[in-house]
PDB file of C-alpha atoms in Angstrom:
ATOM      1  CA  MET A   1      10.537  22.605 206.410  1.00  0.00           C
ATOM      2  CA  ASP A   2       6.607  23.536 206.969  1.00  0.00           C
ATOM      3  CA  ASN A   3       4.643  25.809 204.010  1.00  0.00           C
ATOM      4  CA  ASN A   4       6.300  28.893 205.157  1.00  0.00           C
ATOM      5  CA  GLY A   5       9.766  28.168 204.582  1.00  0.00           C
ATOM      6  CA  TYR A   6      10.164  27.830 208.964  1.00  0.00           C
ATOM      7  CA  GLN A   7      12.371  24.484 209.674  1.00  0.00           C
ATOM      8  CA  LYS A   8      10.991  22.497 212.624  1.00  0.00           C
ATOM      9  CA  TYR A   9      13.256  21.870 215.942  1.00  0.00           C
ATOM     10  CA  HIS A  10      12.402  18.475 217.719  1.00  0.00           C
ATOM     11  CA  THR A  11      13.995  18.918 221.076  1.00  0.00           C
ATOM     12  CA  HIS A  12      13.747  15.895 223.739  1.00  0.00           C
ATOM     13  CA  ILE A  13      15.037  16.366 227.250  1.00  0.00           C
ATOM     14  CA  THR A  14      15.426  13.459 229.169  1.00  0.00           C
ATOM     15  CA  GLY A  15      17.061  12.129 232.287  1.00  0.00           C
ATOM     16  CA  GLU A  16      18.626   9.340 230.223  1.00  0.00           C
ATOM     17  CA  ARG A  17      22.199   9.937 229.596  1.00  0.00           C
ATOM     18  CA  LYS A  18      25.205   7.795 229.577  1.00  0.00           C
ATOM     19  CA  ARG A  19      27.900   8.709 232.358  1.00  0.00           C
ATOM     20  CA  PHE A  20      30.428   9.783 229.639  1.00  0.00           C
ATOM     21  CA  GLN A  21      27.893  11.463 227.362  1.00  0.00           C
ATOM     22  CA  PHE A  22      29.595  14.443 226.474  1.00  0.00           C
ATOM     23  CA  ASN A  23      26.898  16.012 224.162  1.00  0.00           C
ATOM     24  CA  LEU A  24      28.877  18.595 222.260  1.00  0.00           C
ATOM     25  CA  LYS A  25      26.598  18.890 219.473  1.00  0.00           C
ATOM     26  CA  GLU A  26      23.890  19.829 221.986  1.00  0.00           C
ATOM     27  CA  VAL A  27      26.834  22.427 223.433  1.00  0.00           C
ATOM     28  CA  TRP A  28      27.500  24.238 220.452  1.00  0.00           C
ATOM     29  CA  GLN A  29      23.814  24.368 219.992  1.00  0.00           C
ATOM     30  CA  TYR A  30      23.800  26.775 222.739  1.00  0.00           C
ATOM     31  CA  LYS A  31      27.070  28.595 221.922  1.00  0.00           C
ATOM     32  CA  ASP A  32      25.265  31.621 222.361  1.00  0.00           C
ATOM     33  CA  LEU A  33      24.424  31.468 225.954  1.00  0.00           C
ATOM     34  CA  ILE A  34      28.159  30.169 226.430  1.00  0.00           C
ATOM     35  CA  TRP A  35      28.866  33.668 225.458  1.00  0.00           C
ATOM     36  CA  LEU A  36      26.271  35.418 227.744  1.00  0.00           C
ATOM     37  CA  PHE A  37      27.332  33.396 230.879  1.00  0.00           C
ATOM     38  CA  THR A  38      31.005  34.379 229.735  1.00  0.00           C
ATOM     39  CA  LYS A  39      30.447  38.149 229.391  1.00  0.00           C
ATOM     40  CA  ARG A  40      28.733  37.663 232.849  1.00  0.00           C
ATOM     41  CA  GLU A  41      31.395  36.353 234.768  1.00  0.00           C
ATOM     42  CA  PHE A  42      33.251  39.812 234.073  1.00  0.00           C
ATOM     43  CA  VAL A  43      29.923  42.640 234.476  1.00  0.00           C
ATOM     44  CA  VAL A  44      29.212  40.328 238.177  1.00  0.00           C
ATOM     45  CA  LYS A  45      32.591  40.758 239.459  1.00  0.00           C
ATOM     46  CA  TYR A  46      33.544  44.068 238.294  1.00  0.00           C
ATOM     47  CA  LYS A  47      29.659  45.920 238.117  1.00  0.00           C
ATOM     48  CA  GLN A  48      30.377  47.558 241.675  1.00  0.00           C
ATOM     49  CA  THR A  49      34.420  48.373 241.809  1.00  0.00           C
ATOM     50  CA  VAL A  50      35.530  51.803 241.043  1.00  0.00           C
ATOM     51  CA  LEU A  51      38.715  50.216 239.240  1.00  0.00           C
ATOM     52  CA  GLY A  52      36.391  47.419 237.389  1.00  0.00           C
ATOM     53  CA  PRO A  53      38.794  45.491 235.114  1.00  0.00           C
ATOM     54  CA  LEU A  54      41.654  47.496 236.182  1.00  0.00           C
ATOM     55  CA  TRP A  55      41.804  45.121 238.611  1.00  0.00           C
ATOM     56  CA  LEU A  56      43.137  42.294 235.839  1.00  0.00           C
ATOM     57  CA  PHE A  57      45.965  44.072 235.967  1.00  0.00           C
ATOM     58  CA  LEU A  58      46.888  45.224 239.939  1.00  0.00           C
ATOM     59  CA  THR A  59      46.024  42.434 241.626  1.00  0.00           C
ATOM     60  CA  PRO A  60      48.894  39.762 239.541  1.00  0.00           C
ATOM     61  CA  LEU A  61      51.544  42.870 240.059  1.00  0.00           C
ATOM     62  CA  ILE A  62      50.491  43.635 243.501  1.00  0.00           C
ATOM     63  CA  SER A  63      51.062  39.910 244.040  1.00  0.00           C
ATOM     64  CA  SER A  64      54.336  39.665 241.464  1.00  0.00           C
ATOM     65  CA  LEU A  65      55.745  42.789 243.896  1.00  0.00           C
ATOM     66  CA  MET A  66      55.194  39.843 247.243  1.00  0.00           C
ATOM     67  CA  TYR A  67      56.675  37.384 245.852  1.00  0.00           C
ATOM     68  CA  MET A  68      59.590  39.412 244.476  1.00  0.00           C
ATOM     69  CA  ILE A  69      59.969  41.087 248.541  1.00  0.00           C
ATOM     70  CA  VAL A  70      59.130  37.099 250.472  1.00  0.00           C
ATOM     71  CA  PHE A  71      60.941  34.573 247.437  1.00  0.00           C
ATOM     72  CA  GLY A  72      63.325  36.737 245.596  1.00  0.00           C
ATOM     73  CA  ARG A  73      64.712  38.628 248.835  1.00  0.00           C
ATOM     74  CA  ILE A  74      64.410  37.008 251.953  1.00  0.00           C
ATOM     75  CA  ALA A  75      64.323  33.344 250.673  1.00  0.00           C
ATOM     76  CA  GLY A  76      66.754  34.407 247.926  1.00  0.00           C
ATOM     77  CA  LEU A  77      65.406  31.804 245.190  1.00  0.00           C
ATOM     78  CA  GLY A  78      66.150  32.270 242.172  1.00  0.00           C
ATOM     79  CA  THR A  79      64.548  32.977 238.481  1.00  0.00           C
ATOM     80  CA  ASP A  80      67.007  30.920 236.158  1.00  0.00           C
ATOM     81  CA  GLY A  81      68.367  34.327 235.267  1.00  0.00           C
ATOM     82  CA  VAL A  82      65.163  36.613 233.922  1.00  0.00           C
ATOM     83  CA  PRO A  83      64.289  39.649 235.199  1.00  0.00           C
ATOM     84  CA  GLN A  84      62.050  38.614 238.609  1.00  0.00           C
ATOM     85  CA  ILE A  85      58.774  40.744 237.541  1.00  0.00           C
ATOM     86  CA  LEU A  86      58.524  39.092 234.690  1.00  0.00           C
ATOM     87  CA  PHE A  87      59.069  35.949 235.750  1.00  0.00           C
ATOM     88  CA  TYR A  88      56.324  36.241 238.724  1.00  0.00           C
ATOM     89  CA  LEU A  89      53.694  38.129 236.101  1.00  0.00           C
ATOM     90  CA  SER A  90      53.901  35.198 233.884  1.00  0.00           C
ATOM     91  CA  GLY A  91      54.326  32.528 235.946  1.00  0.00           C
ATOM     92  CA  THR A  92      50.998  33.768 237.555  1.00  0.00           C
ATOM     93  CA  ALA A  93      49.395  34.341 234.762  1.00  0.00           C
ATOM     94  CA  VAL A  94      49.567  30.809 233.370  1.00  0.00           C
ATOM     95  CA  TRP A  95      48.625  29.280 237.087  1.00  0.00           C
ATOM     96  CA  ASN A  96      45.574  31.518 236.969  1.00  0.00           C
ATOM     97  CA  ILE A  97      43.852  30.317 233.775  1.00  0.00           C
ATOM     98  CA  PHE A  98      44.058  26.387 236.058  1.00  0.00           C
ATOM     99  CA  SER A  99      42.973  27.830 239.626  1.00  0.00           C
ATOM    100  CA  SER A 100      40.214  30.274 238.618  1.00  0.00           C
ATOM    101  CA  THR A 101      38.623  27.782 236.314  1.00  0.00           C
ATOM    102  CA  LEU A 102      39.178  25.109 239.144  1.00  0.00           C
ATOM    103  CA  THR A 103      38.074  27.243 241.746  1.00  0.00           C
ATOM    104  CA  THR A 104      34.880  28.890 239.661  1.00  0.00           C
ATOM    105  CA  ASN A 105      34.179  25.747 238.474  1.00  0.00           C
ATOM    106  CA  SER A 106      33.069  24.154 241.873  1.00  0.00           C
ATOM    107  CA  ASN A 107      30.388  25.917 243.291  1.00  0.00           C
ATOM    108  CA  THR A 108      28.936  25.007 239.846  1.00  0.00           C
ATOM    109  CA  PHE A 109      25.744  23.262 241.391  1.00  0.00           C
ATOM    110  CA  ILE A 110      25.332  24.989 244.730  1.00  0.00           C
ATOM    111  CA  SER A 111      26.036  28.947 242.891  1.00  0.00           C
ATOM    112  CA  ASN A 112      23.476  27.966 240.237  1.00  0.00           C
ATOM    113  CA  ALA A 113      20.961  26.199 241.637  1.00  0.00           C
ATOM    114  CA  GLY A 114      18.114  28.815 241.218  1.00  0.00           C
ATOM    115  CA  VAL A 115      18.638  28.744 237.413  1.00  0.00           C
ATOM    116  CA  PHE A 116      19.595  24.631 236.994  1.00  0.00           C
ATOM    117  CA  GLY A 117      15.648  24.594 239.009  1.00  0.00           C
ATOM    118  CA  LYS A 118      14.094  26.464 236.564  1.00  0.00           C
ATOM    119  CA  VAL A 119      14.925  26.239 232.979  1.00  0.00           C
ATOM    120  CA  TYR A 120      16.644  23.855 231.279  1.00  0.00           C
ATOM    121  CA  PHE A 121      20.148  23.810 228.917  1.00  0.00           C
ATOM    122  CA  PRO A 122      22.955  21.502 229.053  1.00  0.00           C
ATOM    123  CA  ARG A 123      24.650  21.783 232.454  1.00  0.00           C
ATOM    124  CA  LEU A 124      27.974  22.026 230.879  1.00  0.00           C
ATOM    125  CA  THR A 125      27.696  24.989 229.128  1.00  0.00           C
ATOM    126  CA  MET A 126      28.194  26.813 232.759  1.00  0.00           C
ATOM    127  CA  PRO A 127      31.768  24.989 233.309  1.00  0.00           C
ATOM    128  CA  ILE A 128      32.480  26.095 229.742  1.00  0.00           C
ATOM    129  CA  SER A 129      32.103  29.687 230.266  1.00  0.00           C
ATOM    130  CA  THR A 130      33.951  29.999 233.441  1.00  0.00           C
ATOM    131  CA  VAL A 131      37.099  28.412 231.043  1.00  0.00           C
ATOM    132  CA  LEU A 132      36.701  30.846 228.297  1.00  0.00           C
ATOM    133  CA  SER A 133      36.056  33.465 231.276  1.00  0.00           C
ATOM    134  CA  SER A 134      40.091  32.239 232.635  1.00  0.00           C
ATOM    135  CA  PHE A 135      41.297  32.322 228.808  1.00  0.00           C
ATOM    136  CA  PHE A 136      40.181  36.310 228.384  1.00  0.00           C
ATOM    137  CA  GLN A 137      41.768  37.026 231.962  1.00  0.00           C
ATOM    138  CA  PHE A 138      44.909  35.737 231.235  1.00  0.00           C
ATOM    139  CA  PHE A 139      44.498  37.118 227.535  1.00  0.00           C
ATOM    140  CA  ILE A 140      44.187  41.238 229.061  1.00  0.00           C
ATOM    141  CA  GLN A 141      47.285  40.007 232.160  1.00  0.00           C
ATOM    142  CA  MET A 142      49.617  38.901 229.303  1.00  0.00           C
ATOM    143  CA  ILE A 143      49.225  42.191 228.035  1.00  0.00           C
ATOM    144  CA  LEU A 144      51.742  43.671 230.448  1.00  0.00           C
ATOM    145  CA  VAL A 145      53.019  40.561 230.478  1.00  0.00           C
ATOM    146  CA  VAL A 146      53.848  41.128 226.750  1.00  0.00           C
ATOM    147  CA  VAL A 147      54.968  44.931 227.479  1.00  0.00           C
ATOM    148  CA  LEU A 148      57.814  43.861 229.620  1.00  0.00           C
ATOM    149  CA  LEU A 149      59.064  40.861 227.205  1.00  0.00           C
ATOM    150  CA  VAL A 150      59.520  43.559 225.221  1.00  0.00           C
ATOM    151  CA  ILE A 151      61.618  46.048 227.071  1.00  0.00           C
ATOM    152  CA  TYR A 152      63.637  42.694 228.102  1.00  0.00           C
ATOM    153  CA  ILE A 153      64.236  41.101 224.613  1.00  0.00           C
ATOM    154  CA  ILE A 154      65.783  44.311 223.508  1.00  0.00           C
ATOM    155  CA  LYS A 155      67.780  44.845 226.422  1.00  0.00           C
ATOM    156  CA  GLY A 156      69.296  41.114 225.800  1.00  0.00           C
ATOM    157  CA  ALA A 157      67.852  39.950 229.328  1.00  0.00           C
ATOM    158  CA  VAL A 158      65.161  37.091 227.450  1.00  0.00           C
ATOM    159  CA  HIS A 159      65.930  35.139 225.141  1.00  0.00           C
ATOM    160  CA  PRO A 160      62.472  33.376 224.102  1.00  0.00           C
ATOM    161  CA  ASN A 161      62.214  30.162 222.269  1.00  0.00           C
ATOM    162  CA  TYR A 162      59.831  31.206 219.464  1.00  0.00           C
ATOM    163  CA  LEU A 163      59.536  28.049 218.120  1.00  0.00           C
ATOM    164  CA  PHE A 164      58.099  26.603 220.671  1.00  0.00           C
ATOM    165  CA  TRP A 165      55.143  29.604 221.055  1.00  0.00           C
ATOM    166  CA  LEU A 166      53.452  27.240 219.091  1.00  0.00           C
ATOM    167  CA  MET A 167      52.887  25.007 221.579  1.00  0.00           C
ATOM    168  CA  ILE A 168      51.590  27.729 223.609  1.00  0.00           C
ATOM    169  CA  PRO A 169      47.828  27.298 222.804  1.00  0.00           C
ATOM    170  CA  VAL A 170      48.229  23.589 223.577  1.00  0.00           C
ATOM    171  CA  ILE A 171      49.386  24.388 227.064  1.00  0.00           C
ATOM    172  CA  LEU A 172      47.058  26.852 227.662  1.00  0.00           C
ATOM    173  CA  VAL A 173      43.858  24.726 226.424  1.00  0.00           C
ATOM    174  CA  GLN A 174      44.794  22.051 228.731  1.00  0.00           C
ATOM    175  CA  LEU A 175      45.324  23.609 231.563  1.00  0.00           C
ATOM    176  CA  GLY A 176      41.609  24.611 231.303  1.00  0.00           C
ATOM    177  CA  ILE A 177      40.656  21.472 230.139  1.00  0.00           C
ATOM    178  CA  LEU A 178      42.596  19.842 233.920  1.00  0.00           C
ATOM    179  CA  GLY A 179      40.833  22.886 235.877  1.00  0.00           C
ATOM    180  CA  LEU A 180      37.859  21.799 234.741  1.00  0.00           C
ATOM    181  CA  GLY A 181      37.627  18.234 234.733  1.00  0.00           C
ATOM    182  CA  PHE A 182      38.794  18.896 238.699  1.00  0.00           C
ATOM    183  CA  GLY A 183      36.312  21.642 239.048  1.00  0.00           C
ATOM    184  CA  ILE A 184      33.466  19.768 237.966  1.00  0.00           C
ATOM    185  CA  ILE A 185      34.448  16.554 239.804  1.00  0.00           C
ATOM    186  CA  ILE A 186      34.617  19.140 243.448  1.00  0.00           C
ATOM    187  CA  SER A 187      31.114  20.765 242.321  1.00  0.00           C
ATOM    188  CA  SER A 188      29.518  17.067 241.555  1.00  0.00           C
ATOM    189  CA  LEU A 189      30.383  16.057 245.231  1.00  0.00           C
ATOM    190  CA  THR A 190      29.801  19.240 247.084  1.00  0.00           C
ATOM    191  CA  THR A 191      25.993  18.805 246.070  1.00  0.00           C
ATOM    192  CA  LYS A 192      26.367  16.275 248.983  1.00  0.00           C
ATOM    193  CA  TYR A 193      29.623  16.838 250.967  1.00  0.00           C
ATOM    194  CA  ARG A 194      29.584  20.831 251.796  1.00  0.00           C
ATOM    195  CA  ASP A 195      33.118  20.662 253.234  1.00  0.00           C
ATOM    196  CA  LEU A 196      34.843  20.022 249.585  1.00  0.00           C
ATOM    197  CA  ALA A 197      34.214  23.288 248.591  1.00  0.00           C
ATOM    198  CA  LEU A 198      35.682  25.178 251.810  1.00  0.00           C
ATOM    199  CA  LEU A 199      38.761  23.172 251.500  1.00  0.00           C
ATOM    200  CA  VAL A 200      39.036  24.220 247.865  1.00  0.00           C
ATOM    201  CA  THR A 201      40.638  28.125 248.262  1.00  0.00           C
ATOM    202  CA  PHE A 202      43.033  26.768 251.318  1.00  0.00           C
ATOM    203  CA  GLY A 203      43.577  23.564 248.755  1.00  0.00           C
ATOM    204  CA  VAL A 204      44.477  25.716 245.295  1.00  0.00           C
ATOM    205  CA  GLN A 205      46.856  27.313 247.326  1.00  0.00           C
ATOM    206  CA  LEU A 206      48.580  24.613 249.163  1.00  0.00           C
ATOM    207  CA  TRP A 207      48.548  23.626 245.119  1.00  0.00           C
ATOM    208  CA  MET A 208      50.699  26.666 244.089  1.00  0.00           C
ATOM    209  CA  TYR A 209      53.361  25.943 246.129  1.00  0.00           C
ATOM    210  CA  ILE A 210      54.260  22.309 244.816  1.00  0.00           C
ATOM    211  CA  THR A 211      53.739  23.942 241.086  1.00  0.00           C
ATOM    212  CA  PRO A 212      56.667  25.745 239.967  1.00  0.00           C
ATOM    213  CA  VAL A 213      54.875  28.952 239.382  1.00  0.00           C
ATOM    214  CA  VAL A 214      56.801  31.217 242.323  1.00  0.00           C
ATOM    215  CA  TYR A 215      60.141  29.414 241.949  1.00  0.00           C
ATOM    216  CA  PRO A 216      61.654  27.913 238.715  1.00  0.00           C
ATOM    217  CA  LEU A 217      61.925  23.999 238.812  1.00  0.00           C
ATOM    218  CA  SER A 218      66.287  23.699 239.180  1.00  0.00           C
ATOM    219  CA  GLN A 219      65.139  24.876 242.634  1.00  0.00           C
ATOM    220  CA  VAL A 220      63.998  21.185 243.675  1.00  0.00           C
ATOM    221  CA  GLY A 221      66.602  19.483 242.731  1.00  0.00           C
ATOM    222  CA  ASP A 222      67.607  15.974 241.221  1.00  0.00           C
ATOM    223  CA  GLY A 223      66.701  12.492 242.679  1.00  0.00           C
ATOM    224  CA  VAL A 224      63.189  10.914 243.250  1.00  0.00           C
ATOM    225  CA  LEU A 225      61.870  14.087 245.007  1.00  0.00           C
ATOM    226  CA  LYS A 226      62.370  15.820 241.313  1.00  0.00           C
ATOM    227  CA  THR A 227      60.145  12.817 239.963  1.00  0.00           C
ATOM    228  CA  VAL A 228      57.535  12.644 242.054  1.00  0.00           C
ATOM    229  CA  TYR A 229      57.263  16.903 241.945  1.00  0.00           C
ATOM    230  CA  MET A 230      57.075  16.450 238.139  1.00  0.00           C
ATOM    231  CA  LEU A 231      53.905  14.068 238.859  1.00  0.00           C
ATOM    232  CA  ASN A 232      52.092  17.432 239.673  1.00  0.00           C
ATOM    233  CA  PRO A 233      49.757  17.385 236.492  1.00  0.00           C
ATOM    234  CA  VAL A 234      50.487  21.469 235.735  1.00  0.00           C
ATOM    235  CA  CYS A 235      53.764  21.647 236.988  1.00  0.00           C
ATOM    236  CA  MET A 236      55.046  20.282 233.549  1.00  0.00           C
ATOM    237  CA  PRO A 237      52.622  22.360 231.484  1.00  0.00           C
ATOM    238  CA  ILE A 238      53.706  25.257 233.266  1.00  0.00           C
ATOM    239  CA  GLU A 239      57.607  24.524 232.754  1.00  0.00           C
ATOM    240  CA  MET A 240      56.642  23.970 228.972  1.00  0.00           C
ATOM    241  CA  PHE A 241      55.076  27.568 229.141  1.00  0.00           C
ATOM    242  CA  ARG A 242      57.591  28.991 230.562  1.00  0.00           C
ATOM    243  CA  TYR A 243      60.403  27.508 228.469  1.00  0.00           C
ATOM    244  CA  SER A 244      58.174  28.762 225.341  1.00  0.00           C
ATOM    245  CA  LEU A 245      58.273  32.653 226.197  1.00  0.00           C
ATOM    246  CA  LEU A 246      60.889  33.000 228.595  1.00  0.00           C
ATOM    247  CA  GLY A 247      63.713  30.603 227.314  1.00  0.00           C
ATOM    248  CA  VAL A 248      64.718  29.393 230.399  1.00  0.00           C
ATOM    249  CA  GLY A 249      63.130  25.884 232.016  1.00  0.00           C
ATOM    250  CA  GLN A 250      63.304  22.131 232.032  1.00  0.00           C
ATOM    251  CA  PRO A 251      61.048  20.699 230.248  1.00  0.00           C
ATOM    252  CA  ASN A 252      60.268  16.660 230.040  1.00  0.00           C
ATOM    253  CA  TYR A 253      58.582  15.355 227.561  1.00  0.00           C
ATOM    254  CA  LEU A 254      57.770  12.289 229.388  1.00  0.00           C
ATOM    255  CA  PHE A 255      56.001  14.161 232.056  1.00  0.00           C
ATOM    256  CA  TYR A 256      53.913  16.435 229.561  1.00  0.00           C
ATOM    257  CA  GLY A 257      52.615  12.978 227.850  1.00  0.00           C
ATOM    258  CA  ILE A 258      51.634  12.159 231.649  1.00  0.00           C
ATOM    259  CA  SER A 259      50.314  15.356 232.172  1.00  0.00           C
ATOM    260  CA  TRP A 260      48.040  15.099 229.013  1.00  0.00           C
ATOM    261  CA  ALA A 261      46.693  11.870 230.089  1.00  0.00           C
ATOM    262  CA  VAL A 262      45.851  12.740 233.911  1.00  0.00           C
ATOM    263  CA  THR A 263      44.246  15.654 232.121  1.00  0.00           C
ATOM    264  CA  ILE A 264      42.136  13.208 230.148  1.00  0.00           C
ATOM    265  CA  VAL A 265      41.447  10.648 232.548  1.00  0.00           C
ATOM    266  CA  VAL A 266      40.149  13.935 234.885  1.00  0.00           C
ATOM    267  CA  LEU A 267      38.058  15.524 232.750  1.00  0.00           C
ATOM    268  CA  PHE A 268      36.458  11.605 231.922  1.00  0.00           C
ATOM    269  CA  ILE A 269      35.963  11.529 235.347  1.00  0.00           C
ATOM    270  CA  GLY A 270      34.393  14.416 235.843  1.00  0.00           C
ATOM    271  CA  ILE A 271      32.067  14.524 233.027  1.00  0.00           C
ATOM    272  CA  SER A 272      31.299  10.686 234.356  1.00  0.00           C
ATOM    273  CA  ILE A 273      29.928  12.397 237.724  1.00  0.00           C
ATOM    274  CA  PHE A 274      28.687  14.717 236.529  1.00  0.00           C
ATOM    275  CA  ASN A 275      26.004  13.013 234.574  1.00  0.00           C
ATOM    276  CA  LYS A 276      25.487  11.418 236.988  1.00  0.00           C
ATOM    277  CA  VAL A 277      24.997  13.941 240.029  1.00  0.00           C
ATOM    278  CA  GLU A 278      23.011  16.462 237.819  1.00  0.00           C
ATOM    279  CA  LYS A 279      20.279  14.212 238.054  1.00  0.00           C
ATOM    280  CA  THR A 280      19.240  14.548 240.830  1.00  0.00           C
ATOM    281  CA  PHE A 281      21.368  17.203 242.589  1.00  0.00           C
ATOM    282  CA  VAL A 282      17.807  19.673 243.322  1.00  0.00           C
ATOM    283  CA  ASP A 283      16.899  16.936 245.347  1.00  0.00           C
ATOM    284  CA  THR A 284      20.265  18.167 247.790  1.00  0.00           C
ATOM    285  CA  VAL A 285      21.530  21.245 246.863  1.00  0.00           C
TER     286      VAL A 285
END
């Protein structure tokens, strides 16, 4: 401290950074900025809309009603005895953590090039704020899910595994990390290859259909196809979430462990590419 009692801080900004350096201490120092970015996500998205945050309820509700018609009635896919509206709403809510995190973070460098080129702050604060924004959206959407869940529990139509509810926060964090990892990988590559940005939305939609979001894992059958299917790193977390919340599903702890291994590998690869690209992306965007 100096003579006036004020503490002096020294910040050294350099382009030299190890490929797998997370700089979590520095990111934590900018926690207020992360909160501001998270808040900005909501303000920008719903600022000039008539219904505002009500779209957080309407979008999954309308989607679930469409799934009831297309997959429930026309295709005749079952829901393992769970009421259809509850099955689709819960699946959509937890899937959106991964999909929204991946989709938004895939444009991190391109959409924020103006800010990144003018002022320094840890670049990871931006994608981390997207993860937090996805969590907030999930909790808001889960209000409707919880209301329906309570009603169907009273009716005896749903029997949750209450002990496994302790796993739900772990599952949500994993999906956020997985979406973060894939998102920053794509964002780093799109600084040179813009085609990837055009494929993200389409790719995420296809990914949803090879994940048990709008149908249960039991519909896949058995054999090699199911084994390959469960190697999808998003498959088992969603199945575990459904097993915990609704009491149905086919959790497999071996494949859930593999899913976590893939999540960690993807995160480290994403951080590595992100740290490399952030040094020169202003020149290529």
